[in-house]
Each structure stands twice: as C-alpha cells, then as structure tokens.
Amino acid sequence: MATGASWQQQYSPASGNPTSTAGLGNNPSSSTNLFYETGLTMEYTQDLHLKMSKKIAQLTKVIYALNTKNDEHEDAIQTLKEAQEDEVAQILSETREKILQYKSKMADEAELRRRLQSLEESAELHEHMKRQALAEFEMYRQRMEDTQLCTEAQHTQRVVSMSREVEEMRHDFEEKLRAFGQVQAQFEQEKRRAVEELRATHRLEVQELLQSQQDQSASSSLDQEKLAELHRAEVEALMQRVEELSQERVRLVEDYEAKLTKAQAFYERELEAMRRTQQLTTENLLAWKRTEVELRKEFQVQEAALQRTLGKLRAELQRAQEESRETRDKTNRLQASLNSAECTIKELHKQLEEAIQDGEIWVMQLKDTEYELECSRDRVQQQARQILHKASQIGSLQATQMSLEATMRDLESEQGRLRERIVELEQEREQLQVQTKSLEEQQHQQIQALEKTLSEEQQKYESELAQVKAKYEEEVERLKETQTQALDELTEKHIAMQESARNAAEREKDQRIADMGQQFEIRRLSLEEQRNHLQQQLENLREELSAKAGIANQEVCHLQELVRDGELNLQSAQGHICCLKETQEKLLMELDATRARVRETSNMLTDLQEELTTQKQQHDAKVISIKTEEKQKMDKMAEDLDMKWTAALSAELESLRDELGAEHDAEKQGSLAQLAQQRDLEMMAARDTWQRKVEDLLEQISLLKQSLELQLSQSKGALQQLQSQFAQEREHLAQEMQEMTLDHQHRERRLQEAHCIAVQTMDEARQRNLRVRHSLRGLANSGLISSIPSLLPCCHAVRLILVTPLPSSPSGCEPSALPAISPQQQQQQQQQQQQQPVSVAMPQWVLLPQWALPQWVLLPQWALHQWVLPQWVLLPQGLL
C-alpha cells in the first residue's frame, strides 16, 4: 500500500537521492527532442517535480481514504441487504406458515361446528324419537283404556242383555208352562166332558139297548158283544192318547230343562271368560302403567344427562368461540403490527429508491456533461463547477449512506422486535393448539359417550317395543281366541268388509305416501335453502380468505419486487436465481403433492359416491323387502283370520243349529250383532296397529332418507370446498409460476446483457491495457518519464489518475498543480480564466487510472476533447 511518506522519501531534497529527479532534469535534450518529434513543447524543472510529488501524495492519501470508506460502506450495505433479504424471506415463510395455520384452524373450527351441528341434530332426533315413543305409548295407553272401557261397556251390555234374555226366557217358559197347564186343564176338561158325554151316550145307548132289548128281546148276544168290544177299543184308544200326552209333557219339560242348563252353562262360561279378560286387561293396564312410570323416570334421567352434556358442550363451544375471537383479535393486532412494519419497510425502500434514483439522476447528469464536453471546449469552467458539485454530491451520498445505515439499524431493531413478537405469537399458537387438541379430545370422548348412550337407549327402546308388541300380539291372540267362539254366517260380509278395508287402507296408504312425499319435498326445499345459505356463508368466508390471501400475496409480491429491485441494484442475481430455482423445485414438489392429494380426494369421493349408491340400493332393497313382507304378513293374517273365522263360524253354526234351533233366532241375531261389532272393533284395532306399523316404517324410511340427504349434502359441500380450494391453489400456483418464470426470464436477460457488457468492457480494457503498457514502455525507453516505473506500483495501488504535464503558456508562466487549493482560490482562478481565455497547445497522450479503466491506458488528446487544463491534473472517475 502506497502512502504519502514513501512519495516524500523518494522525492524530498533532504533524502540525498536525487537520482529520479536528476534523470529528468539532466536530460532536457532527449525529452525536448521527443516532444518536438511529436509536435509538442514542454519545460520540466525540479521544483515542479517536488510540488507535483507532494500534491500527488496528499491526493493519494485522500483518495485512498475515500476508496476504503466507499469499499467498507459498500460491504456493509451488501451485508445489510443480504441480511434484509434473508429476514424478508424468513418473514415471508413465517407469514405463509401462519396463513396455512390459520387456514387449518379455520378448517378445524368448521369441522367442530359441523360436529356440534351433527350432535345437536342427533340430540334433536333422539328427542324426536323419544317424543314419538312417548306419544305412541300414550296413544297405545289411550287405545287400551278405550278398548277396556269399550269391553267393559260391552260386557255390561252383554250381561244386561243376557239377564234380560234369561228373564224373557223365564217369562216365556212360565207363559208356556201356564199355556201348557191351561191346555192340560182344557184337555182334561174336554176329556172329562168327552167321558161324561160318552158315559151319557153310553147310558143313553144302554138305556136304548135295554129298551131295545126290552123292546127287542129277540136280539142276539153277538150284537151286544160287538158293542162291548167297540166300547173297550174306544176306551183303550183314549187311555193310550192320555199316556202319550203325559209322555209328551214330560219330554217337553226335560227338553226345556236341558236347554236351560245348556244356556246357563254357556252364559256362565262367557261370564267367566269376560271376567278373565277384564282381569287380564286390568293387570296389563297396571303393568303398562308401571312400565310407563319406569320409562318416564328413565327418560327424565336421560334427559337430565343429555341436557347436562349439552350444557357442557355449549359452554365449551362458547369458550372455544371466545378463544377463537381472542386469537382473531391477536391475529388482527399482529397483522396491524406487520402492516405497520411493512409500511415502515416500504418507506425505507422508497427512501432507498429515491436515493438510487438520485444516483441515477446524477449519472444521467454526468452523461449529459460528457455529451456537452464532446460538443464544445468552452465548458471547462462549468466542468470544474460540476466537479465541485460532484464533491458535494459525494458528501451528500455519504450523508445518505449514514442515514441509510441508521435506517438499517432501526430496521434491524424493528426486525428483532418482530422476531420477539413472532416468538410470542408462536408460543401462543402452540398453547392454542394444545387447547384445541384437548378440546377436540374431550369432544370426541363426549361424542363417543353420547353415541354409546344413544345406542343403548335405542336397544332398550327396541327391546321394550318388541316386548310390548309381543304382549299386545299375545293379548290380541287371546282376545281373538276368546272372541272367535261366538261368530256365525258372516263370511260374505267379512270378505266384503275385508276388501273395503283393504281398499281403504290402500287409499290411506297412498294418501299418506303423498303427504310424506309433500313433507319430504318441503323438507328437501328447506334443506336446500339451508345448504344454499351455508354455501353463501362459505363463499363469503372464501371471499374473505381469498381477499386476505390476495392482500398477503400482494404484500409478498411487493416485498419480492422490493427484494428484486434491491437485488438488481446490488447485483446479487445469481444467488436469487438459485433461490428461485429451489423455490421452483419446491413449488413443483408442492404441485405434485397437491395433484396426489387431488387424486386421493377424487378417489375418496368416488368411494363415497359408490358407498352412497350401494347404501341407496340397499335401502331400496330393504324398502322393497319390507313392503313385500308387509304384504305377505297382511295376506297371511287375512288368510289365517279367514280360516279361523270360517272354522269358528262353521263350528259355532253347527253347534248353535244343533242346540238352539228355530226358537233362538232372535238370540242368535243379537249375539251375531255383538260379535260383528266385536269383529269390527278387532278389525279396526288390527287396522290401527298395521297403520301404526306402516307409519313407523315410513318414518324410519324418511329418517333414513334425511340421513342420506344430509350425508349427500355434507359430501357435496366437502367436494365443493375441496374443489374451490384446489382451484384457488392451482390458480395461485399458476400465477406464482408465471411470475417466477417471467422474473427468471427478465433476470436471465439482464444477466446476459450485463455479462455481454462486462465481456465487452473487459476486452476493451485489455486492449487499452496493452496499448498503455506499450506506450509506457515506449516512453520509458525514450527517457521522457524516468520516474514512471517507480510511480506505477503506487498509482496502481491507490488508483490515481496521472495526466502528462502540459506545456507552458506562451507568456512563460510556470505550471501549477490543481489539488490542495482552497475553494475560494479555485473560484478566483475560474473567474480569471473566464476573463482571460487560454489558448495553449495540449499534449497528444494522456495517462488514465485503473479505477476508470482496468489498467493503465494511453489515450490521445482528442479522446479527452482537447481540454484546456493545468499541467498536472487528478481527474475523478465520474468524468469518464
């Protein structure tokens, strides 16, 4: 490293080594000859050499200090820019991670809301099923009470009617006995009368015979015997008739007594059966009441447990919502702080851009000055002023550099604060994640417990319903068995009524199916409206998220643009290209991963659709099988009833025909009417039971349809969400890829242009270097500049600009050095030069520094536009 001391040691007069100076001072003839040969004149003295060496040493010190400061400042700015780029990249990655985390949190919250909605729906369904079961139980209890009341009323009516019939039969029997006694008395009277008449006639005949015997003594004994035989025969016939009548009377009394005993036994059996049925109904009612009380207690306990669980879940929901609100507030605050930091960063970047623009403006001004220098020679004084202005600009640039360093320090402190804030936010995020995980586990456990309780309750209800149905069927069978013993000729009426009942049941079934279809359509429309509302909410949320993502992307793009501008200004394109390539590879990997996810989701969706289709098919098959089973059961029940009724009717008809006969037609009609009423009631009860079963099955079918529709809506919503997310991600990735490709292309173009320019400048510098070396060797060989070999290392180290001394003016003034002059003196000199124009011949060759060109170069005087300068001048880099 060359310093001013080395220059002073070499060129001071006290050093006692005037070899270099003597070389130039003792050879005036060679130098003058050379310059005369080139067409120039020059005077060179020892004093001028010493002054020039001192000024050059001072200027080398100043320039070396400035260059070192500029290098340090450039290195510091480069390191700060690299650190800023790294921090910006870290902030971008952290912001992306936070955005993804917030998206995952939003998805988790949506899933929790869906789960809570499903739980609420399941609880509502449970309550609905419970209400339906209670309503069915109450309906069944009311029906049983109504049937019990009806049976009691019928029993009382039958008892009353039977008592009336018994009394009527007694009256009839008494009347018949009275009539029989009257007939017997009349018959005895008639018999007595006939006997008396016969006796009278016999007496008369005897008297007549006696008279005739007396009159006719000649009558024979044969006539008397014949008459006696005739009389005896008549008497015997009359006696036989009397005996037959008495036997008929005894037989009629025995028949009546037997019929009375049979009727009494029949009525007593019926009374015992009615008493038994009444006892069974009372026992069943008591058992049903007990079961009802137990079921109500169990339902109350379960309702209390479910309400507690629902309260806990609602409290947890409120807590989770409050926590989510707090997290949102925190995120908003963090976003505000980030926005403020970004605003400050933008302002600093704007200041940097303004400073860079000022530098560019100064460069443009320098170019304009070069153009003006090329145009005219008379602007030398203005160029001197520009030199001073450029010196002030250098000072202002140093001030701007200091201000930029201060701003960079402030940015570093703000970045440290942001990092601390980010660490705190990450800790809060971890705490929130732990809390959300614990809440999810608790909710999952509660859901499992609720599902277990629901399954157990369903099993209990199913077992109880099965028991109740079995009991009811047993009771129905008993009632049928007890009541199928008193039916008669009603097969045709039964068939007609059965057909009418079937038609009515089919009509009612069609009406109910139509009503259920209308309700199903209403429910479907309401569900579609809810789905549309939810879709609108989801779209709003998506728009908000997309707006936030767009804002974040814009901010990221702005930061990337700022980073790119900084990189372009700082010429760090290769590292950024590597980073872009890595990011491109990462994006490609992410694209592949997203495509794999899309494929997996599509496969999952296809599997879900297949499962839904299979479930629909199974549901349709179950519905068809249930309908066929119901029809078969109805047909079997109808056939069994027909067979039973026909068998019972035939048996009872035969028994009644054999037992009662023609006298009990009225009784038969009354019993048949009662049996028909009972049969109608039984048919109505059976119809009601079948209608209930059909309604239950239809309700189950509607519930299954609702569950399937819910599953379909959920799957459709999930599909739409996934499709929208994947579309957004694809668009985002495509935009990023396009932007990255465009940036990559622009940077490649810029790098190629910079590389071409650098190659051209290097070639030109090499050529100039060769020319300078050749010229310097020629000058050294000619002896014009004997001290250049000793000055070359120093000038090469400190990057000096040396210009060959110009010839003196015609007036004979001595040459002077430009540096180390005060600004006031420079202004005075400039004013003098303006007033007194100089017309001095310029040398043909000029020596330029390494920082303006790669190495020393010899240029002709026309390249410097024939400046009118002092003999020795130190030119700055900006002029060239």
mmCIF file with all atom_site columns, N, CA and C in Angstrom, residues 841-867:
data_model
loop_
_atom_site.group_PDB
_atom_site.id
_atom_site.type_symbol
_atom_site.label_atom_id
_atom_site.label_alt_id
_atom_site.label_comp_id
_atom_site.label_asym_id
_atom_site.label_entity_id
_atom_site.label_seq_id
_atom_site.pdbx_PDB_ins_code
_atom_site.Cartn_x
_atom_site.Cartn_y
_atom_site.Cartn_z
_atom_site.occupancy
_atom_site.B_iso_or_equiv
_atom_site.pdbx_formal_charge
_atom_site.auth_seq_id
_atom_site.auth_comp_id
_atom_site.auth_asym_id
_atom_site.auth_atom_id
_atom_site.pdbx_PDB_model_num
ATOM 1  N N  . ALA A 1 841 ? -1.393  24.833 -26.406 1.00 0.00 ? 841 ALA A N  1
ATOM 2  C CA . ALA A 1 841 ? -1.382  23.549 -27.115 1.00 0.00 ? 841 ALA A CA 1
ATOM 3  C C  . ALA A 1 841 ? -1.372  22.415 -26.119 1.00 0.00 ? 841 ALA A C  1
ATOM 4  N N  . MET A 1 842 ? -2.192  21.366 -26.376 1.00 0.00 ? 842 MET A N  1
ATOM 5  C CA . MET A 1 842 ? -2.353  20.206 -25.471 1.00 0.00 ? 842 MET A CA 1
ATOM 6  C C  . MET A 1 842 ? -1.422  19.105 -25.934 1.00 0.00 ? 842 MET A C  1
ATOM 7  N N  . PRO A 1 843 ? -0.955  18.271 -25.018 1.00 0.00 ? 843 PRO A N  1
ATOM 8  C CA . PRO A 1 843 ? -0.191  17.104 -25.453 1.00 0.00 ? 843 PRO A CA 1
ATOM 9  C C  . PRO A 1 843 ? -1.084  16.109 -26.162 1.00 0.00 ? 843 PRO A C  1
ATOM 10 N N  . GLN A 1 844 ? -0.457  15.206 -26.796 1.00 0.00 ? 844 GLN A N  1
ATOM 11 C CA . GLN A 1 844 ? -1.205  14.244 -27.608 1.00 0.00 ? 844 GLN A CA 1
ATOM 12 C C  . GLN A 1 844 ? -1.664  13.046 -26.803 1.00 0.00 ? 844 GLN A C  1
ATOM 13 N N  . TRP A 1 845 ? -0.951  12.690 -25.739 1.00 0.00 ? 845 TRP A N  1
ATOM 14 C CA . TRP A 1 845 ? -1.285  11.474 -24.976 1.00 0.00 ? 845 TRP A CA 1
ATOM 15 C C  . TRP A 1 845 ? -1.567  11.834 -23.525 1.00 0.00 ? 845 TRP A C  1
ATOM 16 N N  . VAL A 1 846 ? -2.510  11.104 -22.909 1.00 0.00 ? 846 VAL A N  1
ATOM 17 C CA . VAL A 1 846 ? -2.933  11.329 -21.524 1.00 0.00 ? 846 VAL A CA 1
ATOM 18 C C  . VAL A 1 846 ? -2.918  9.993  -20.801 1.00 0.00 ? 846 VAL A C  1
ATOM 19 N N  . LEU A 1 847 ? -2.497  9.980  -19.527 1.00 0.00 ? 847 LEU A N  1
ATOM 20 C CA . LEU A 1 847 ? -2.424  8.764  -18.721 1.00 0.00 ? 847 LEU A CA 1
ATOM 21 C C  . LEU A 1 847 ? -3.644  8.704  -17.787 1.00 0.00 ? 847 LEU A C  1
ATOM 22 N N  . LEU A 1 848 ? -4.398  7.579  -17.835 1.00 0.00 ? 848 LEU A N  1
ATOM 23 C CA . LEU A 1 848 ? -5.647  7.429  -17.053 1.00 0.00 ? 848 LEU A CA 1
ATOM 24 C C  . LEU A 1 848 ? -5.457  6.378  -15.973 1.00 0.00 ? 848 LEU A C  1
ATOM 25 N N  . PRO A 1 849 ? -6.311  6.365  -14.866 1.00 0.00 ? 849 PRO A N  1
ATOM 26 C CA . PRO A 1 849 ? -6.106  5.449  -13.732 1.00 0.00 ? 849 PRO A CA 1
ATOM 27 C C  . PRO A 1 849 ? -6.746  4.087  -13.975 1.00 0.00 ? 849 PRO A C  1
ATOM 28 N N  . GLN A 1 850 ? -6.500  3.182  -12.948 1.00 0.00 ? 850 GLN A N  1
ATOM 29 C CA . GLN A 1 850 ? -7.037  1.817  -13.026 1.00 0.00 ? 850 GLN A CA 1
ATOM 30 C C  . GLN A 1 850 ? -8.517  1.770  -12.674 1.00 0.00 ? 850 GLN A C  1
ATOM 31 N N  . TRP A 1 851 ? -8.991  2.642  -11.723 1.00 0.00 ? 851 TRP A N  1
ATOM 32 C CA . TRP A 1 851 ? -10.402 2.581  -11.356 1.00 0.00 ? 851 TRP A CA 1
ATOM 33 C C  . TRP A 1 851 ? -11.302 3.107  -12.460 1.00 0.00 ? 851 TRP A C  1
ATOM 34 N N  . ALA A 1 852 ? -10.762 3.956  -13.379 1.00 0.00 ? 852 ALA A N  1
ATOM 35 C CA . ALA A 1 852 ? -11.560 4.342  -14.536 1.00 0.00 ? 852 ALA A CA 1
ATOM 36 C C  . ALA A 1 852 ? -11.523 3.260  -15.587 1.00 0.00 ? 852 ALA A C  1
ATOM 37 N N  . LEU A 1 853 ? -10.381 2.609  -15.741 1.00 0.00 ? 853 LEU A N  1
ATOM 38 C CA . LEU A 1 853 ? -10.215 1.501  -16.670 1.00 0.00 ? 853 LEU A CA 1
ATOM 39 C C  . LEU A 1 853 ? -9.498  0.380  -15.932 1.00 0.00 ? 853 LEU A C  1
ATOM 40 N N  . PRO A 1 854 ? -9.492  -0.838 -16.472 1.00 0.00 ? 854 PRO A N  1
ATOM 41 C CA . PRO A 1 854 ? -8.860  -1.928 -15.736 1.00 0.00 ? 854 PRO A CA 1
ATOM 42 C C  . PRO A 1 854 ? -7.394  -1.667 -15.432 1.00 0.00 ? 854 PRO A C  1
ATOM 43 N N  . GLN A 1 855 ? -6.626  -1.183 -16.354 1.00 0.00 ? 855 GLN A N  1
ATOM 44 C CA . GLN A 1 855 ? -5.187  -0.906 -16.137 1.00 0.00 ? 855 GLN A CA 1
ATOM 45 C C  . GLN A 1 855 ? -4.831  0.414  -16.815 1.00 0.00 ? 855 GLN A C  1
ATOM 46 N N  . TRP A 1 856 ? -3.546  0.731  -16.795 1.00 0.00 ? 856 TRP A N  1
ATOM 47 C CA . TRP A 1 856 ? -3.126  1.993  -17.399 1.00 0.00 ? 856 TRP A CA 1
ATOM 48 C C  . TRP A 1 856 ? -3.353  1.967  -18.902 1.00 0.00 ? 856 TRP A C  1
ATOM 49 N N  . VAL A 1 857 ? -3.833  3.089  -19.402 1.00 0.00 ? 857 VAL A N  1
ATOM 50 C CA . VAL A 1 857 ? -4.157  3.204  -20.820 1.00 0.00 ? 857 VAL A CA 1
ATOM 51 C C  . VAL A 1 857 ? -3.629  4.556  -21.315 1.00 0.00 ? 857 VAL A C  1
ATOM 52 N N  . LEU A 1 858 ? -3.063  4.551  -22.512 1.00 0.00 ? 858 LEU A N  1
ATOM 53 C CA . LEU A 1 858 ? -2.667  5.788  -23.169 1.00 0.00 ? 858 LEU A CA 1
ATOM 54 C C  . LEU A 1 858 ? -3.757  6.199  -24.146 1.00 0.00 ? 858 LEU A C  1
ATOM 55 N N  . LEU A 1 859 ? -4.258  7.383  -23.968 1.00 0.00 ? 859 LEU A N  1
ATOM 56 C CA . LEU A 1 859 ? -5.314  7.888  -24.831 1.00 0.00 ? 859 LEU A CA 1
ATOM 57 C C  . LEU A 1 859 ? -4.813  9.137  -25.550 1.00 0.00 ? 859 LEU A C  1
ATOM 58 N N  . PRO A 1 860 ? -5.273  9.355  -26.754 1.00 0.00 ? 860 PRO A N  1
ATOM 59 C CA . PRO A 1 860 ? -4.901  10.594 -27.441 1.00 0.00 ? 860 PRO A CA 1
ATOM 60 C C  . PRO A 1 860 ? -5.638  11.778 -26.857 1.00 0.00 ? 860 PRO A C  1
ATOM 61 N N  . GLN A 1 861 ? -5.147  12.960 -27.222 1.00 0.00 ? 861 GLN A N  1
ATOM 62 C CA . GLN A 1 861 ? -5.740  14.166 -26.673 1.00 0.00 ? 861 GLN A CA 1
ATOM 63 C C  . GLN A 1 861 ? -7.159  14.386 -27.185 1.00 0.00 ? 861 GLN A C  1
ATOM 64 N N  . TRP A 1 862 ? -7.438  13.917 -28.397 1.00 0.00 ? 862 TRP A N  1
ATOM 65 C CA . TRP A 1 862 ? -8.791  14.110 -28.931 1.00 0.00 ? 862 TRP A CA 1
ATOM 66 C C  . TRP A 1 862 ? -9.830  13.289 -28.162 1.00 0.00 ? 862 TRP A C  1
ATOM 67 N N  . ALA A 1 863 ? -9.358  12.178 -27.465 1.00 0.00 ? 863 ALA A N  1
ATOM 68 C CA . ALA A 1 863 ? -10.313 11.393 -26.662 1.00 0.00 ? 863 ALA A CA 1
ATOM 69 C C  . ALA A 1 863 ? -10.811 12.182 -25.470 1.00 0.00 ? 863 ALA A C  1
ATOM 70 N N  . LEU A 1 864 ? -10.004 13.079 -24.961 1.00 0.00 ? 864 LEU A N  1
ATOM 71 C CA . LEU A 1 864 ? -10.412 13.940 -23.842 1.00 0.00 ? 864 LEU A CA 1
ATOM 72 C C  . LEU A 1 864 ? -10.910 15.296 -24.335 1.00 0.00 ? 864 LEU A C  1
ATOM 73 N N  . HIS A 1 865 ? -11.216 15.376 -25.613 1.00 0.00 ? 865 HIS A N  1
ATOM 74 C CA . HIS A 1 865 ? -11.860 16.553 -26.194 1.00 0.00 ? 865 HIS A CA 1
ATOM 75 C C  . HIS A 1 865 ? -10.989 17.801 -26.066 1.00 0.00 ? 865 HIS A C  1
ATOM 76 N N  . GLN A 1 866 ? -9.619  17.609 -25.994 1.00 0.00 ? 866 GLN A N  1
ATOM 77 C CA . GLN A 1 866 ? -8.682  18.725 -26.002 1.00 0.00 ? 866 GLN A CA 1
ATOM 78 C C  . GLN A 1 866 ? -9.014  19.732 -24.897 1.00 0.00 ? 866 GLN A C  1
ATOM 79 N N  . TRP A 1 867 ? -8.960  19.185 -23.693 1.00 0.00 ? 867 TRP A N  1
ATOM 80 C CA . TRP A 1 867 ? -9.246  20.065 -22.555 1.00 0.00 ? 867 TRP A CA 1
ATOM 81 C C  . TRP A 1 867 ? -8.113  21.096 -22.387 1.00 0.00 ? 867 TRP A C  1
#
